Amino acid sequence: MTGKIEMTSASPVEGLSQPESSYQQRSRSDQRPSSASPFRWLRAIGIAVAFLQAIALIAYSAHIYAHFDLTLDFGVFNQGWTEIAHGHLNPYSTVNPHNYPHYGYPFLHDHFALIMWPLALLWWVYPHSIDLLVIQDLASAGATLVAFLFVVDLFERPIRADGVKPKYRMKGGIGPVLLSLGVLVLLVINPWVFWADSFDFHLEAVATFFLLMAARDLWFAHWRRAIIWIALVVFCGNVSATWLVGLGIGLILARRNLRWAGLTLVALGAACAAAISAAGGAVGTLLSNYAYLAGPSASANVGMRSILIGLLSHPSRGLHELHARWLWTYRMLASSGLLGVLNAVALGVTLAVLLPSDLNISPVFSGPISSFQNLPIYFFVPIGTAVALAWIFRSPTKVVRWAVVPIGLAILIQSIVLAAMWIPRARTQFLLVNSAAATQLEKIQARIPSSAEVVVSQGVLGRFSNRALVFPFLDISNGGQVLPVYGRRVYFILTDQGVEFATVAGTKTAVSYLKSIHAHEITQTGGVFAFTWNPPRGARKITFPATP
């Protein structure tokens, strides 16, 4: 016996029917499914799976944390988070060599991530920087749950198109149940979510959770709650503010009665992103990576306006980059269901997220290492895939209706193959510090006063950044490095472990130089070299030589 879904939508782009203006108008029996309803059990399954996913991700993050596999990106957030927690409400970030040889900028200028201030309160609950990784893991698992419940709600709730007839109604079949469970599989096994959680801490996971909550509440006309989630998306920074533009475009395309809400989101997202940029809060966005779009003579300090004008007047520059990234784009969408881009909301979000990544002159931003940049895609496209398959399933033609089975299986098999290929590779990309080195790093960290200035190899810098003065050793292009000196004693922790920019030869050159200036060696065990150095009076910088 096959399941049957009643629908009135003309296309998967329209997606789903229009809700009533207020759910309070529905009867109590409409609002609460019976205990025998399969959707009740689906929700329970989704909660259980998301809980297990959160536990698995937290355990994985604990391993990453214990092995010091946390780099410069984690260092930026950890330093700001720790400083805010200790009452320094306008912290200065020293981790990023912005405008090298100058280091750092006010933390707020990184991405204008206001959400870090309330998150800093968690330090007083558990004063360890692993808190940030746990927040990221909970946000990823929470996004899985919200996306799944969104799909279940779309299939189960008796939303009316004309005030009388329901669009989706389960009639003794298992079609909507299988579609919902298929989406849950897509969400859980997505390899790029695993890659995103493998690489340091980024607020994209938190912002994605808030964006999903906003989309769900907007779709079901829970306006007051939606406003809260939208504000939280903006608080996550300038990047997530642009996602609101994509969500707004999707709502405009999806339903007539959501066009004003969509237009408001487009205006709000664009205005917030522009205001943050104008206030100097987009330093971490690296607009210089898009300067080529403004023209061959554009400077690295080009503004967003010039970039947009250049892109619109000479689209071939952008199309060339998009063509060059097609394979990674396909892998990203295929692992999320691919078919979901036919849905208006998923399409809008995908374009807002994907275009900045694929148009970036650096291919790293569209590859697996930067999976965190594209997190919303991994949750909105599966939702759209369920809607698209449901649209096919509504066909009055039996042959077309049964086409859902091979299409759905092909989508699942493709996702499973990509997961099997790419999830194991995350460990070889990010888990590079061996146990011996991790043990030495743990001992060294315990010896360093919190007020000391520290220079650390960028591949293991993350956990050492819970202080006001911490700088990365990068050996930029094997050309040595200039580092500022502020303290009476400077600690150097150098290693060839971790995700390093410096080569092994560059690290050895730096170690030899420290010995030549009579720095005191603390340890040289497990591939970790630690020194303390008392700078001569008047010294304001130290210059490491270029690698021979």
XYZ file of C-alpha atoms in Angstrom:
548
model
C 0.000 0.000 0.000
C 1.484 3.307 -0.991
C 1.187 6.550 0.880
C -0.716 9.468 -0.502
C -0.146 13.188 -0.039
C -2.772 15.729 -0.995
C -1.305 18.932 -2.419
C -2.402 21.998 -4.328
C 1.000 23.484 -5.172
C 1.760 23.889 -8.862
C 5.508 23.417 -8.552
C 8.253 22.593 -6.054
C 9.421 26.193 -6.318
C 6.202 27.335 -4.667
C 6.809 24.530 -2.214
C 4.041 24.408 0.332
C 0.658 25.906 0.936
C -0.137 29.162 2.662
C -0.831 28.902 6.398
C -3.731 30.442 8.185
C -3.134 33.918 9.522
C -3.161 32.530 13.028
C -2.802 29.015 14.374
C -4.999 29.989 17.288
C -7.938 29.675 14.863
C -7.379 25.950 14.566
C -9.135 23.496 16.807
C -7.303 21.794 19.633
C -7.479 18.498 17.781
C -5.762 20.122 14.773
C -2.897 21.428 16.887
C -2.070 18.206 18.707
C -1.529 14.935 16.916
C -2.986 11.839 18.500
C -0.738 9.426 20.350
C -1.119 7.038 17.408
C 0.101 9.610 14.904
C 3.325 8.504 13.165
C 4.452 12.130 13.236
C 4.577 11.976 17.021
C 7.045 9.124 16.774
C 8.955 10.886 14.020
C 9.540 13.841 16.314
C 10.721 11.517 19.076
C 13.115 9.812 16.645
C 14.438 13.189 15.488
C 15.075 14.348 19.051
C 16.845 11.075 19.907
C 19.034 11.184 16.780
C 19.962 14.837 17.312
C 20.850 14.064 20.937
C 23.127 11.222 19.871
C 24.676 13.425 17.179
C 25.417 16.103 19.780
C 27.063 13.547 22.094
C 29.192 12.177 19.235
C 30.271 15.653 18.100
C 31.138 16.742 21.643
C 33.221 13.596 22.165
C 35.009 14.287 18.884
C 35.626 17.910 19.886
C 37.000 16.772 23.244
C 39.569 14.710 21.343
C 40.475 17.705 19.165
C 40.781 19.906 22.246
C 42.915 17.402 24.156
C 45.328 17.145 21.221
C 45.642 20.934 20.726
C 44.426 20.640 17.116
C 43.074 24.191 17.234
C 44.513 26.888 15.028
C 44.433 30.626 14.450
C 40.673 30.804 13.775
C 39.892 29.303 17.155
C 42.466 31.646 18.660
C 40.626 34.745 17.441
C 37.373 33.730 19.138
C 38.990 32.217 22.223
C 41.003 35.373 22.925
C 37.981 37.645 22.535
C 35.709 35.328 24.530
C 38.191 35.064 27.414
C 38.904 38.788 27.532
C 35.193 39.652 27.564
C 34.573 37.132 30.332
C 37.253 38.870 32.418
C 35.627 42.263 32.053
C 37.545 43.635 29.063
C 34.438 44.581 27.118
C 36.309 46.022 24.140
C 39.043 43.407 23.661
C 41.836 43.708 21.141
C 42.574 40.718 18.957
C 46.307 40.140 18.452
C 46.075 36.778 16.703
C 45.489 37.809 13.104
C 48.457 39.377 11.254
C 46.203 41.962 9.627
C 48.197 44.420 7.495
C 51.399 42.533 8.401
C 53.769 43.412 10.047
C 50.933 44.985 12.038
C 49.003 42.508 14.171
C 45.376 42.576 15.123
C 42.467 44.949 15.489
C 39.595 45.429 17.945
C 37.816 42.082 18.268
C 34.488 43.649 17.350
C 35.919 44.559 13.940
C 36.525 40.931 13.047
C 32.925 40.205 11.996
C 30.942 42.390 14.423
C 29.933 39.234 16.306
C 27.920 40.755 19.156
C 26.739 37.288 20.174
C 30.172 36.641 21.731
C 29.400 39.005 24.606
C 26.484 36.974 26.040
C 28.322 33.747 25.203
C 31.201 34.934 27.407
C 28.952 34.381 30.430
C 29.480 30.645 29.933
C 33.088 31.074 31.052
C 31.731 31.547 34.578
C 29.877 28.244 34.288
C 32.885 26.257 33.051
C 36.072 28.351 32.618
C 37.637 26.434 29.739
C 37.749 27.248 26.055
C 36.289 23.865 25.114
C 32.998 25.632 25.834
C 33.209 27.180 22.376
C 33.494 23.784 20.701
C 30.541 22.473 22.719
C 28.466 25.497 21.641
C 29.328 24.760 18.018
C 28.445 21.079 18.364
C 25.128 21.802 20.064
C 24.303 24.317 17.337
C 25.052 21.761 14.597
C 22.956 19.059 16.248
C 20.259 21.631 16.984
C 20.202 22.641 13.313
C 19.706 18.980 12.386
C 16.736 18.766 14.737
C 15.141 22.034 13.577
C 15.496 21.119 9.892
C 13.977 17.696 10.519
C 11.086 19.066 12.576
C 10.482 21.653 9.853
C 9.976 18.833 7.347
C 7.742 16.888 9.730
C 5.650 19.997 10.367
C 5.239 20.573 6.637
C 3.874 17.076 6.166
C 1.813 16.773 9.341
C 0.254 20.119 10.156
C -3.188 20.620 8.596
C -2.279 23.949 7.016
C -5.036 25.251 4.803
C -4.643 26.856 1.398
C -8.172 28.217 1.176
C -9.260 28.028 4.801
C -10.948 24.658 4.284
C -8.942 22.043 2.438
C -5.635 20.780 3.804
C -2.702 20.500 1.461
C -0.707 17.736 3.116
C -2.686 14.977 4.731
C -1.490 11.516 5.548
C -4.006 8.850 4.531
C -2.799 5.567 5.904
C 0.369 5.569 3.876
C 4.031 5.837 4.702
C 5.137 8.281 2.009
C 5.609 11.353 4.240
C 7.192 9.201 6.950
C 9.777 7.771 4.568
C 10.521 11.196 3.138
C 11.029 12.609 6.635
C 13.326 9.761 7.659
C 15.267 10.127 4.413
C 15.850 13.789 5.187
C 17.052 12.850 8.674
C 19.632 10.531 7.117
C 20.811 13.306 4.778
C 21.190 15.686 7.699
C 23.104 13.317 9.961
C 25.576 11.820 7.475
C 26.448 15.067 5.685
C 30.264 15.001 5.577
C 30.631 18.766 5.354
C 28.951 19.322 8.706
C 31.547 16.981 10.186
C 34.323 18.896 8.416
C 32.927 22.191 9.682
C 32.960 20.960 13.269
C 36.481 19.576 12.792
C 37.945 22.985 12.024
C 38.224 25.229 15.067
C 35.245 27.333 16.183
C 33.157 29.505 13.886
C 29.890 31.277 14.523
C 28.389 29.999 11.261
C 27.009 26.942 13.080
C 25.273 29.111 15.674
C 23.957 31.486 12.999
C 22.660 28.557 10.925
C 20.642 27.291 13.888
C 19.096 30.742 14.382
C 18.411 31.085 10.634
C 16.542 27.772 10.566
C 14.491 28.775 13.583
C 13.641 32.079 11.892
C 12.644 30.356 8.634
C 10.415 27.846 10.418
C 8.628 30.498 12.457
C 8.188 32.798 9.468
C 6.716 29.968 7.422
C 4.150 29.152 10.100
C 3.410 32.808 10.901
C 4.956 32.881 14.377
C 6.030 36.466 13.864
C 7.147 37.426 17.368
C 9.410 34.436 17.772
C 10.775 34.958 14.275
C 11.863 38.491 15.146
C 13.966 37.146 18.029
C 15.702 34.592 15.812
C 16.329 37.179 13.087
C 17.961 39.505 15.623
C 20.186 36.670 16.827
C 21.245 35.937 13.238
C 22.363 39.571 12.901
C 24.191 39.361 16.240
C 26.312 36.560 14.773
C 27.964 39.038 12.417
C 28.067 40.520 8.958
C 28.288 37.198 7.109
C 25.128 35.765 8.623
C 23.347 39.078 8.006
C 23.737 38.456 4.265
C 22.022 35.089 4.702
C 18.861 36.969 5.655
C 18.898 38.409 2.125
C 18.819 34.883 0.709
C 16.062 33.763 3.055
C 14.065 36.863 2.156
C 14.420 36.182 -1.577
C 13.268 32.617 -0.980
C 10.166 33.746 0.900
C 9.311 36.250 -1.838
C 9.480 33.496 -4.460
C 7.733 30.880 -2.346
C 4.475 32.467 -1.255
C 2.457 35.541 -2.014
C 1.506 36.188 1.613
C 5.155 36.137 2.704
C 6.391 38.686 0.179
C 6.353 41.604 2.608
C 8.206 39.535 5.191
C 10.699 38.529 2.493
C 11.210 42.106 1.327
C 11.761 43.182 4.927
C 14.402 40.489 5.387
C 16.197 41.480 2.182
C 16.290 45.121 3.243
C 17.297 44.296 6.815
C 20.055 41.876 5.839
C 21.526 44.209 3.226
C 21.322 47.221 5.550
C 22.974 45.396 8.464
C 25.788 44.034 6.302
C 26.408 47.471 4.793
C 26.287 49.214 8.183
C 28.722 46.731 9.719
C 31.106 47.172 6.791
C 30.856 50.968 7.017
C 31.606 50.812 10.742
C 34.791 48.826 10.096
C 33.321 45.581 11.396
C 34.132 43.448 8.361
C 37.924 43.169 8.668
C 37.731 39.376 8.829
C 35.694 39.187 5.616
C 38.737 39.779 3.360
C 37.064 41.918 0.680
C 40.451 42.051 -1.029
C 39.758 38.481 -2.221
C 36.967 39.903 -4.405
C 38.954 42.853 -5.768
C 39.424 41.080 -9.130
C 35.685 41.488 -9.766
C 36.068 45.273 -9.702
C 38.649 45.137 -12.485
C 42.335 44.354 -13.043
C 43.422 47.765 -11.763
C 41.386 47.633 -8.536
C 43.315 48.007 -5.297
C 43.220 45.530 -2.422
C 41.219 48.077 -0.385
C 38.336 48.095 -2.854
C 34.855 48.535 -1.390
C 31.731 46.421 -1.766
C 30.098 48.972 -4.086
C 32.950 48.766 -6.607
C 32.924 44.973 -6.427
C 29.193 44.775 -7.176
C 29.433 47.279 -10.035
C 32.342 45.359 -11.534
C 30.519 42.039 -11.219
C 27.374 43.362 -12.899
C 29.214 45.165 -15.693
C 31.672 42.319 -16.403
C 29.943 39.092 -15.252
C 32.421 36.947 -17.188
C 34.975 37.369 -14.374
C 32.622 35.857 -11.847
C 31.337 33.170 -14.222
C 34.902 32.019 -14.820
C 35.414 31.445 -11.083
C 32.044 29.722 -10.713
C 32.915 27.354 -13.551
C 36.262 26.565 -11.955
C 34.524 25.526 -8.705
C 31.713 23.421 -10.205
C 32.973 20.082 -8.865
C 33.112 21.196 -5.230
C 29.779 22.940 -5.624
C 28.258 19.727 -6.930
C 29.698 17.651 -4.084
C 28.356 20.109 -1.543
C 24.846 20.131 -2.992
C 24.780 16.398 -3.787
C 25.522 15.435 -0.195
C 22.522 17.550 0.843
C 20.081 16.096 -1.678
C 20.730 18.343 -4.720
C 17.061 18.280 -5.767
C 16.295 20.717 -2.965
C 17.660 23.699 -4.899
C 14.377 23.580 -6.860
C 12.630 24.811 -3.725
C 12.380 28.593 -3.518
C 13.533 29.025 0.086
C 16.434 26.588 -0.302
C 17.418 28.250 -3.582
C 17.479 31.725 -2.057
C 19.601 30.661 0.904
C 21.911 28.603 -1.318
C 22.626 31.543 -3.606
C 23.280 33.916 -0.690
C 25.696 31.444 0.906
C 27.319 29.851 -2.124
C 28.076 32.850 -4.334
C 30.390 34.617 -1.835
C 32.308 31.360 -1.339
C 32.625 30.449 -5.013
C 33.431 33.992 -6.128
C 36.281 34.271 -3.631
C 39.566 34.293 -5.546
C 40.972 31.780 -3.059
C 39.709 28.252 -3.877
C 40.024 27.322 -0.196
C 36.722 29.055 0.555
C 34.722 26.765 -1.720
C 36.553 23.586 -0.726
C 36.021 21.181 2.180
C 38.375 22.998 4.559
C 35.999 25.966 4.598
C 32.828 23.891 4.871
C 31.766 26.029 7.812
C 31.272 28.937 5.381
C 28.446 27.070 3.650
C 26.660 25.449 6.597
C 23.118 26.734 5.847
C 23.152 24.846 2.541
C 23.561 21.505 4.321
C 20.270 22.039 6.169
C 18.048 24.036 3.811
C 18.703 21.900 0.718
C 17.536 18.662 2.459
C 14.329 20.464 3.444
C 13.854 21.545 -0.157
C 14.602 18.017 -1.346
C 11.742 16.629 0.752
C 9.379 19.251 -0.660
C 10.481 18.559 -4.241
C 9.979 14.807 -3.828
C 6.577 15.400 -2.261
C 5.625 17.528 -5.255
C 6.548 14.667 -7.588
C 4.601 12.284 -5.382
C 1.391 14.287 -5.799
C 1.239 13.508 -9.518
C -2.011 11.809 -10.558
C 0.044 9.593 -12.868
C 1.121 6.426 -11.091
C 4.369 6.083 -13.075
C 5.461 9.614 -12.145
C 4.420 9.091 -8.540
C 6.496 5.933 -8.244
C 9.509 7.766 -9.713
C 9.987 9.132 -6.190
C 11.388 5.742 -5.147
C 14.368 5.541 -7.557
C 15.026 9.286 -7.274
C 14.990 9.131 -3.473
C 17.233 6.052 -3.421
C 19.676 7.689 -5.832
C 19.850 10.753 -3.586
C 20.498 8.635 -0.486
C 23.099 6.421 -2.169
C 24.936 9.458 -3.506
C 24.993 11.042 -0.041
C 26.159 7.831 1.599
C 29.002 7.431 -0.908
C 30.158 11.023 -0.366
C 29.978 10.566 3.406
C 32.012 7.359 3.228
C 34.627 9.101 1.089
C 34.971 12.378 2.951
C 34.204 11.896 6.649
C 37.371 9.804 7.248
C 39.482 12.398 5.427
C 38.616 15.066 7.985
C 40.793 13.321 10.557
C 43.800 13.325 8.244
C 43.266 17.017 7.516
C 42.702 18.369 11.018
C 43.910 15.809 13.601
C 47.654 16.103 13.122
C 49.084 16.546 16.639
C 50.278 13.249 18.090
C 49.821 12.230 21.717
C 53.452 12.879 22.700
C 53.304 16.448 21.404
C 49.902 17.019 23.038
C 51.277 15.884 26.392
C 54.171 18.340 26.155
C 51.890 21.178 25.075
C 49.646 20.501 28.073
C 52.630 20.697 30.450
C 53.937 23.876 28.850
C 50.562 25.597 28.964
C 50.299 24.913 32.699
C 53.632 26.701 33.270
C 52.844 29.926 31.422
C 51.361 32.807 33.464
C 48.101 34.177 32.048
C 49.653 37.643 31.751
C 52.667 36.511 29.712
C 53.235 37.251 26.043
C 53.257 34.062 23.983
C 54.313 33.257 20.419
C 52.929 29.924 19.223
C 53.014 27.932 15.988
C 49.650 28.690 14.406
C 48.638 25.031 14.121
C 48.413 24.674 17.914
C 47.758 28.291 18.839
C 44.073 27.912 19.713
C 44.278 26.830 23.353
C 47.118 29.253 24.123
C 45.041 32.270 23.081
C 43.233 32.713 26.405
C 45.370 35.777 27.138
C 45.748 39.368 25.985
C 49.105 38.916 24.212
C 49.409 35.936 21.887
C 50.888 35.949 18.382
C 51.113 33.242 15.707
C 54.371 31.941 14.282
C 53.717 31.557 10.567
C 57.101 31.953 8.827
C 55.241 33.795 6.090
C 56.245 32.414 2.683
C 59.484 31.084 4.241
C 60.552 34.699 4.487
C 60.904 34.852 8.249
C 58.629 36.876 10.454
C 58.587 40.068 12.495
C 56.791 39.873 15.859
C 56.129 42.637 18.392
C 57.609 42.481 21.874
C 55.604 43.859 24.786
C 56.490 41.855 27.867
C 59.604 41.484 29.990
C 59.488 37.781 29.269
C 58.242 36.156 26.074
C 57.352 32.473 25.709
C 57.880 30.713 22.372
C 56.176 27.380 21.598
C 57.173 26.039 18.191
C 56.285 22.715 16.592
C 55.881 21.121 13.201
C 52.738 19.369 14.425
C 49.258 20.610 13.549
C 47.972 22.467 10.497
C 51.010 24.679 9.982
C 51.859 27.379 7.495
C 55.517 27.200 8.456
C 57.512 24.384 6.918
C 59.574 21.969 9.001
C 62.680 23.767 7.769
C 61.175 27.135 8.742
C 60.423 25.908 12.261
C 63.958 24.540 12.651
C 65.390 27.860 11.471
C 63.334 29.698 14.100
C 64.476 27.277 16.833
C 68.115 27.789 15.865
C 67.644 31.543 15.956
C 66.140 31.443 19.461
C 69.122 29.446 20.651
C 71.467 31.978 19.049
C 69.931 34.866 21.043
C 70.319 32.804 24.235
C 66.643 32.097 24.831
C 66.197 29.611 27.663
C 65.032 26.228 26.444
C 62.166 24.765 28.489
C 61.702 21.563 26.545
C 62.572 19.867 23.294
C 60.418 16.748 23.478
C 57.795 15.159 21.243
C 58.468 17.541 18.406
C 57.700 20.568 20.612
C 60.288 23.303 21.251
C 59.547 25.750 24.086
C 61.668 28.733 25.105
C 61.527 31.758 27.361
C 63.313 34.931 26.348
C 64.026 38.082 28.288
C 64.253 40.851 25.666
C 67.018 43.419 26.062
C 65.962 46.817 27.338
C 64.286 48.845 24.626
C 63.532 45.875 22.352
C 60.178 46.341 20.583
C 60.267 43.492 18.097
C 61.948 40.231 17.222
C 62.742 39.291 13.639
C 63.030 35.642 12.697
C 65.321 35.034 9.702
C 64.115 33.678 6.380
C 64.374 29.953 5.804
C 67.546 29.210 3.830
